[in-house]
PDB file of C-alpha atoms in Angstrom:
ATOM      1  CA  MET J1100     -21.441  -4.946 -11.469  1.00 79.00           C
ATOM      2  CA  MET J1101     -18.035  -5.441  -9.959  1.00 88.00           C
ATOM      3  CA  ARG J1102     -17.010  -3.335  -6.974  1.00 95.00           C
ATOM      4  CA  ARG J1103     -13.326  -2.476  -6.850  1.00 97.00           C
ATOM      5  CA  PHE J1104     -11.142  -1.781  -3.870  1.00 98.00           C
ATOM      6  CA  GLY J1105      -7.654  -0.481  -4.693  1.00 98.00           C
ATOM      7  CA  ASP J1106      -5.864  -0.031  -7.953  1.00 98.00           C
ATOM      8  CA  ARG J1107      -5.203  -2.893 -10.453  1.00 98.00           C
ATOM      9  CA  ALA J1108      -1.842  -1.377 -11.231  1.00 97.00           C
ATOM     10  CA  THR J1109      -0.631  -2.122  -7.702  1.00 97.00           C
ATOM     11  CA  PHE J1110      -3.231  -4.253  -5.751  1.00 98.00           C
ATOM     12  CA  ALA J1111      -6.956  -4.520  -6.048  1.00 98.00           C
ATOM     13  CA  VAL J1112      -9.881  -6.664  -4.970  1.00 98.00           C
ATOM     14  CA  GLU J1113     -12.938  -6.781  -7.159  1.00 98.00           C
ATOM     15  CA  ILE J1114     -16.112  -8.237  -5.827  1.00 96.00           C
ATOM     16  CA  GLY J1115     -18.980  -9.495  -7.938  1.00 92.00           C
ATOM     17  CA  GLU J1116     -22.780  -9.290  -7.279  1.00 80.00           C
ATOM     18  CA  VAL J1117     -24.305 -10.839  -4.122  1.00 73.00           C
ATOM     19  CA  GLU J1118     -25.219 -14.491  -4.645  1.00 74.00           C
ATOM     20  CA  PRO J1119     -27.711 -16.439  -2.505  1.00 70.00           C
ATOM     21  CA  HIS J1120     -24.980 -18.626  -1.079  1.00 82.00           C
ATOM     22  CA  GLN J1121     -21.442 -18.633   0.409  1.00 90.00           C
ATOM     23  CA  LEU J1122     -19.787 -18.265  -2.990  1.00 91.00           C
ATOM     24  CA  ARG J1123     -18.833 -15.099  -4.725  1.00 92.00           C
ATOM     25  CA  ILE J1124     -16.810 -14.081  -7.814  1.00 93.00           C
ATOM     26  CA  VAL J1125     -13.784 -12.347  -6.387  1.00 96.00           C
ATOM     27  CA  ASP J1126     -10.944 -11.161  -8.679  1.00 97.00           C
ATOM     28  CA  LEU J1127      -7.582 -10.157  -7.282  1.00 98.00           C
ATOM     29  CA  TRP J1128      -5.158  -7.960  -9.076  1.00 98.00           C
ATOM     30  CA  ALA J1129      -1.415  -7.123  -8.574  1.00 98.00           C
ATOM     31  CA  ALA J1130       0.896  -5.362 -10.883  1.00 98.00           C
ATOM     32  CA  GLY J1131      -1.834  -4.926 -13.486  1.00 98.00           C
ATOM     33  CA  LYS J1132      -2.358  -8.742 -13.720  1.00 97.00           C
ATOM     34  CA  ARG J1133      -5.431 -10.629 -12.658  1.00 97.00           C
ATOM     35  CA  LEU J1134      -4.273 -13.314 -10.285  1.00 97.00           C
ATOM     36  CA  THR J1135      -7.653 -15.155 -10.244  1.00 96.00           C
ATOM     37  CA  ILE J1136      -7.610 -16.212 -13.859  1.00 93.00           C
ATOM     38  CA  GLY J1137      -8.139 -19.917 -13.242  1.00 89.00           C
ATOM     39  CA  ASP J1138     -10.774 -19.716 -10.468  1.00 91.00           C
ATOM     40  CA  ASN J1139     -12.389 -16.672  -9.191  1.00 93.00           C
ATOM     41  CA  TRP J1140     -15.172 -18.303  -7.258  1.00 92.00           C
ATOM     42  CA  ALA J1141     -14.230 -17.848  -3.614  1.00 92.00           C
ATOM     43  CA  PHE J1142     -15.824 -19.616  -0.600  1.00 93.00           C
ATOM     44  CA  LEU J1143     -16.479 -16.480   1.508  1.00 93.00           C
ATOM     45  CA  PRO J1144     -16.041 -17.846   5.108  1.00 94.00           C
ATOM     46  CA  PHE J1145     -12.576 -18.918   4.207  1.00 96.00           C
ATOM     47  CA  LEU J1146     -11.529 -16.033   2.031  1.00 96.00           C
ATOM     48  CA  ILE J1147     -12.749 -13.390   4.578  1.00 96.00           C
ATOM     49  CA  ARG J1148     -10.693 -15.176   7.297  1.00 97.00           C
ATOM     50  CA  VAL J1149      -7.453 -15.232   5.241  1.00 98.00           C
ATOM     51  CA  MET J1150      -7.905 -11.727   3.951  1.00 98.00           C
ATOM     52  CA  ARG J1151      -8.198 -10.360   7.467  1.00 98.00           C
ATOM     53  CA  SER J1152      -5.294 -12.473   8.667  1.00 97.00           C
ATOM     54  CA  SER J1153      -3.061 -11.075   5.801  1.00 98.00           C
ATOM     55  CA  ALA J1154      -4.207  -7.494   6.555  1.00 98.00           C
ATOM     56  CA  ALA J1155      -3.518  -7.892  10.246  1.00 98.00           C
ATOM     57  CA  GLN J1156      -0.067  -9.411   9.436  1.00 97.00           C
ATOM     58  CA  VAL J1157       0.845  -6.411   7.340  1.00 98.00           C
ATOM     59  CA  ARG J1158      -0.659  -3.936   9.655  1.00 98.00           C
ATOM     60  CA  ARG J1159       1.593  -5.339  12.527  1.00 97.00           C
ATOM     61  CA  ARG J1160       4.538  -5.231  10.112  1.00 96.00           C
ATOM     62  CA  ASP J1161       4.876  -9.017  10.688  1.00 96.00           C
ATOM     63  CA  ILE J1162       6.304  -9.395   7.224  1.00 97.00           C
ATOM     64  CA  LYS J1163       9.949 -10.250   6.869  1.00 97.00           C
ATOM     65  CA  PRO J1164      12.223  -7.440   5.442  1.00 98.00           C
ATOM     66  CA  CYS J1165      13.786  -7.964   2.023  1.00 98.00           C
ATOM     67  CA  PRO J1166      15.799 -11.303   2.096  1.00 98.00           C
ATOM     68  CA  PHE J1167      18.426 -10.151  -0.363  1.00 98.00           C
ATOM     69  CA  PRO J1168      18.975  -6.396   0.049  1.00 96.00           C
ATOM     70  CA  GLY J1169      20.314  -4.684  -3.060  1.00 96.00           C
ATOM     71  CA  ARG J1170      18.969  -7.278  -5.508  1.00 97.00           C
ATOM     72  CA  ALA J1171      16.200  -6.718  -7.995  1.00 98.00           C
ATOM     73  CA  PRO J1172      12.775  -8.063  -7.083  1.00 98.00           C
ATOM     74  CA  GLU J1173      12.738 -10.430  -9.929  1.00 98.00           C
ATOM     75  CA  GLU J1174      16.128 -11.892  -8.726  1.00 98.00           C
ATOM     76  CA  ILE J1175      14.699 -12.118  -5.231  1.00 98.00           C
ATOM     77  CA  PHE J1176      11.729 -14.118  -6.515  1.00 98.00           C
ATOM     78  CA  ARG J1177      14.061 -16.513  -8.318  1.00 98.00           C
ATOM     79  CA  LEU J1178      16.318 -16.958  -5.348  1.00 98.00           C
ATOM     80  CA  LEU J1179      13.313 -17.673  -2.957  1.00 98.00           C
ATOM     81  CA  HIS J1180      11.639 -19.975  -5.408  1.00 96.00           C
ATOM     82  CA  ALA J1181      14.718 -22.039  -5.980  1.00 97.00           C
ATOM     83  CA  ASP J1182      15.235 -22.373  -2.226  1.00 96.00           C
ATOM     84  CA  GLU J1183      13.927 -25.665  -0.947  1.00 93.00           C
ATOM     85  CA  THR J1184      14.370 -25.095   2.754  1.00 93.00           C
ATOM     86  CA  GLU J1185      11.983 -23.545   5.251  1.00 95.00           C
ATOM     87  CA  PHE J1186      13.632 -20.195   4.528  1.00 97.00           C
ATOM     88  CA  ARG J1187      11.448 -19.358   1.563  1.00 96.00           C
ATOM     89  CA  GLU J1188       8.250 -20.280   3.466  1.00 96.00           C
ATOM     90  CA  GLN J1189       8.806 -17.202   5.625  1.00 96.00           C
ATOM     91  CA  PHE J1190       8.051 -15.105   2.552  1.00 98.00           C
ATOM     92  CA  TRP J1191       5.075 -16.969   1.212  1.00 97.00           C
ATOM     93  CA  PHE J1192       2.260 -14.386   0.876  1.00 97.00           C
ATOM     94  CA  MET J1193      -1.498 -14.293   0.193  1.00 97.00           C
ATOM     95  CA  ARG J1194      -1.985 -18.032   0.394  1.00 95.00           C
ATOM     96  CA  TRP J1195      -5.713 -17.485  -0.143  1.00 96.00           C
ATOM     97  CA  GLY J1196      -6.711 -20.866  -1.353  1.00 93.00           C
ATOM     98  CA  GLU J1197      -7.853 -22.096  -4.785  1.00 92.00           C
ATOM     99  CA  THR J1198      -8.366 -18.726  -6.250  1.00 92.00           C
ATOM    100  CA  VAL J1199      -4.684 -18.091  -6.332  1.00 94.00           C
ATOM    101  CA  ASP J1200      -3.252 -21.525  -6.556  1.00 92.00           C
ATOM    102  CA  ASN J1201      -2.123 -20.792 -10.187  1.00 94.00           C
ATOM    103  CA  VAL J1202       0.420 -18.296  -8.808  1.00 96.00           C
ATOM    104  CA  SER J1203       3.668 -18.657  -6.903  1.00 96.00           C
ATOM    105  CA  MET J1204       3.855 -15.559  -4.674  1.00 97.00           C
ATOM    106  CA  TYR J1205       6.116 -14.018  -2.036  1.00 98.00           C
ATOM    107  CA  GLY J1206       5.963 -10.863  -0.040  1.00 98.00           C
ATOM    108  CA  TYR J1207       8.525  -8.748   1.898  1.00 98.00           C
ATOM    109  CA  LEU J1208       8.896  -5.278   3.272  1.00 97.00           C
ATOM    110  CA  ASP J1209      11.270  -2.879   1.678  1.00 95.00           C
ATOM    111  CA  ASP J1210       9.699   0.340   2.917  1.00 94.00           C
ATOM    112  CA  ASP J1211       6.652  -0.619   0.836  1.00 98.00           C
ATOM    113  CA  LEU J1212       5.143  -4.113   0.859  1.00 98.00           C
ATOM    114  CA  VAL J1213       6.671  -5.844  -2.298  1.00 98.00           C
ATOM    115  CA  ILE J1214       4.645  -8.667  -3.828  1.00 98.00           C
ATOM    116  CA  VAL J1215       6.498 -10.774  -6.325  1.00 98.00           C
ATOM    117  CA  PHE J1216       4.750 -13.466  -8.225  1.00 98.00           C
ATOM    118  CA  GLU J1217       4.764 -15.832 -11.199  1.00 97.00           C
ATOM    119  CA  PHE J1218       2.106 -17.737 -13.064  1.00 96.00           C
ATOM    120  CA  TRP J1219       3.072 -21.388 -13.242  1.00 93.00           C
ATOM    121  CA  ARG J1220       0.372 -23.448 -14.910  1.00 91.00           C
ATOM    122  CA  ASP J1221       1.026 -24.595 -18.412  1.00 89.00           C
ATOM    123  CA  ASP J1222      -2.584 -23.875 -19.347  1.00 89.00           C
ATOM    124  CA  HIS J1223      -2.375 -20.221 -18.258  1.00 92.00           C
ATOM    125  CA  PRO J1224      -4.466 -18.379 -20.871  1.00 92.00           C
ATOM    126  CA  PHE J1225      -1.661 -15.793 -21.524  1.00 93.00           C
ATOM    127  CA  PRO J1226       1.372 -17.837 -22.521  1.00 91.00           C
ATOM    128  CA  GLU J1227       3.548 -14.706 -22.737  1.00 94.00           C
ATOM    129  CA  ASP J1228       3.153 -14.289 -18.929  1.00 95.00           C
ATOM    130  CA  LEU J1229       4.721 -17.761 -18.190  1.00 93.00           C
ATOM    131  CA  GLY J1230       8.292 -17.527 -16.932  1.00 91.00           C
ATOM    132  CA  LYS J1231       7.865 -13.805 -16.194  1.00 97.00           C
ATOM    133  CA  VAL J1232       8.180 -12.439 -12.569  1.00 98.00           C
ATOM    134  CA  PHE J1233       5.789  -9.639 -11.842  1.00 98.00           C
ATOM    135  CA  VAL J1234       6.297  -7.036  -9.082  1.00 98.00           C
ATOM    136  CA  ALA J1235       3.763  -4.991  -7.156  1.00 98.00           C
ATOM    137  CA  SER J1236       4.951  -2.383  -4.675  1.00 98.00           C
ATOM    138  CA  ILE J1237       2.370  -0.909  -2.444  1.00 98.00           C
ATOM    139  CA  PRO J1238       2.465   1.078   0.929  1.00 98.00           C
ATOM    140  CA  PRO J1239       1.512  -1.282   3.637  1.00 98.00           C
ATOM    141  CA  GLU J1240      -1.354   0.974   4.913  1.00 98.00           C
ATOM    142  CA  GLU J1241      -2.845   1.000   1.411  1.00 98.00           C
ATOM    143  CA  PHE J1242      -2.751  -2.842   1.190  1.00 98.00           C
ATOM    144  CA  VAL J1243      -4.314  -3.155   4.586  1.00 98.00           C
ATOM    145  CA  ALA J1244      -7.125  -0.590   3.823  1.00 98.00           C
ATOM    146  CA  THR J1245      -7.878  -2.288   0.460  1.00 98.00           C
ATOM    147  CA  VAL J1246      -8.072  -5.854   1.962  1.00 98.00           C
ATOM    148  CA  GLU J1247     -10.070  -4.706   5.026  1.00 98.00           C
ATOM    149  CA  GLU J1248     -12.609  -2.796   3.165  1.00 98.00           C
ATOM    150  CA  ALA J1249     -13.216  -5.590   0.726  1.00 98.00           C
ATOM    151  CA  ALA J1250     -13.345  -8.131   3.583  1.00 97.00           C
ATOM    152  CA  HIS J1251     -15.781  -5.993   5.445  1.00 97.00           C
ATOM    153  CA  LEU J1252     -18.132  -5.754   2.551  1.00 94.00           C
ATOM    154  CA  LEU J1253     -17.909  -9.454   1.860  1.00 94.00           C
ATOM    155  CA  ASP J1254     -18.641 -10.165   5.514  1.00 93.00           C
ATOM    156  CA  ALA J1255     -21.572  -7.816   5.655  1.00 91.00           C
ATOM    157  CA  GLU J1256     -23.127  -9.183   2.506  1.00 84.00           C
ATOM    158  CA  LEU J1257     -22.567 -12.753   3.605  1.00 82.00           C
ATOM    159  CA  ALA J1258     -24.384 -12.099   6.896  1.00 78.00           C
ATOM    160  CA  ASN J1259     -27.368 -10.755   4.888  1.00 70.00           C
ATOM    161  CA  VAL J1260     -27.369 -13.775   2.707  1.00 58.00           C
ATOM    162  CA  ASP J1261     -26.661 -16.316   5.410  1.00 54.00           C
ATOM    163  CA  PRO J1262     -28.331 -15.095   8.584  1.00 52.00           C
ATOM    164  CA  ARG J1263     -27.300 -18.223  10.568  1.00 57.00           C
ATOM    165  CA  ARG J1264     -23.704 -16.706  10.801  1.00 51.00           C
TER     166      ARG J1264
END
């Protein structure tokens, strides 16, 4: 049974059953697309840390504002992705390891938290998604709540499975 935090249409974290080790199936969703298509086995000590870090970053509003005001999110993605300087690195978002290394993703604040992403692997199981930019817009507080609730559950269950922690 998967436990879901958030809404798949905007942003969600789905957590699989407790396993007797530090790995867990975790699916991430944004804009109605499952981001973890290539690898949804997460190493919990790492994932919990980066989830909490991203939630704290959004809570503090330590996310850059829209880099190209007045432009469509899809165009913003393309402009950032084409940039080969350190400028685009300021907008890298949810760099949560191998579970999302099949996705190029940026985030910025434009009232809501805007997450723009594209699947890039040639072996992506949905070829019609390749080359398309997807956009998720979510109130920052909602993103923070979703990520923190999921991280809290993962941490609590990991402590029960691995009491050495």
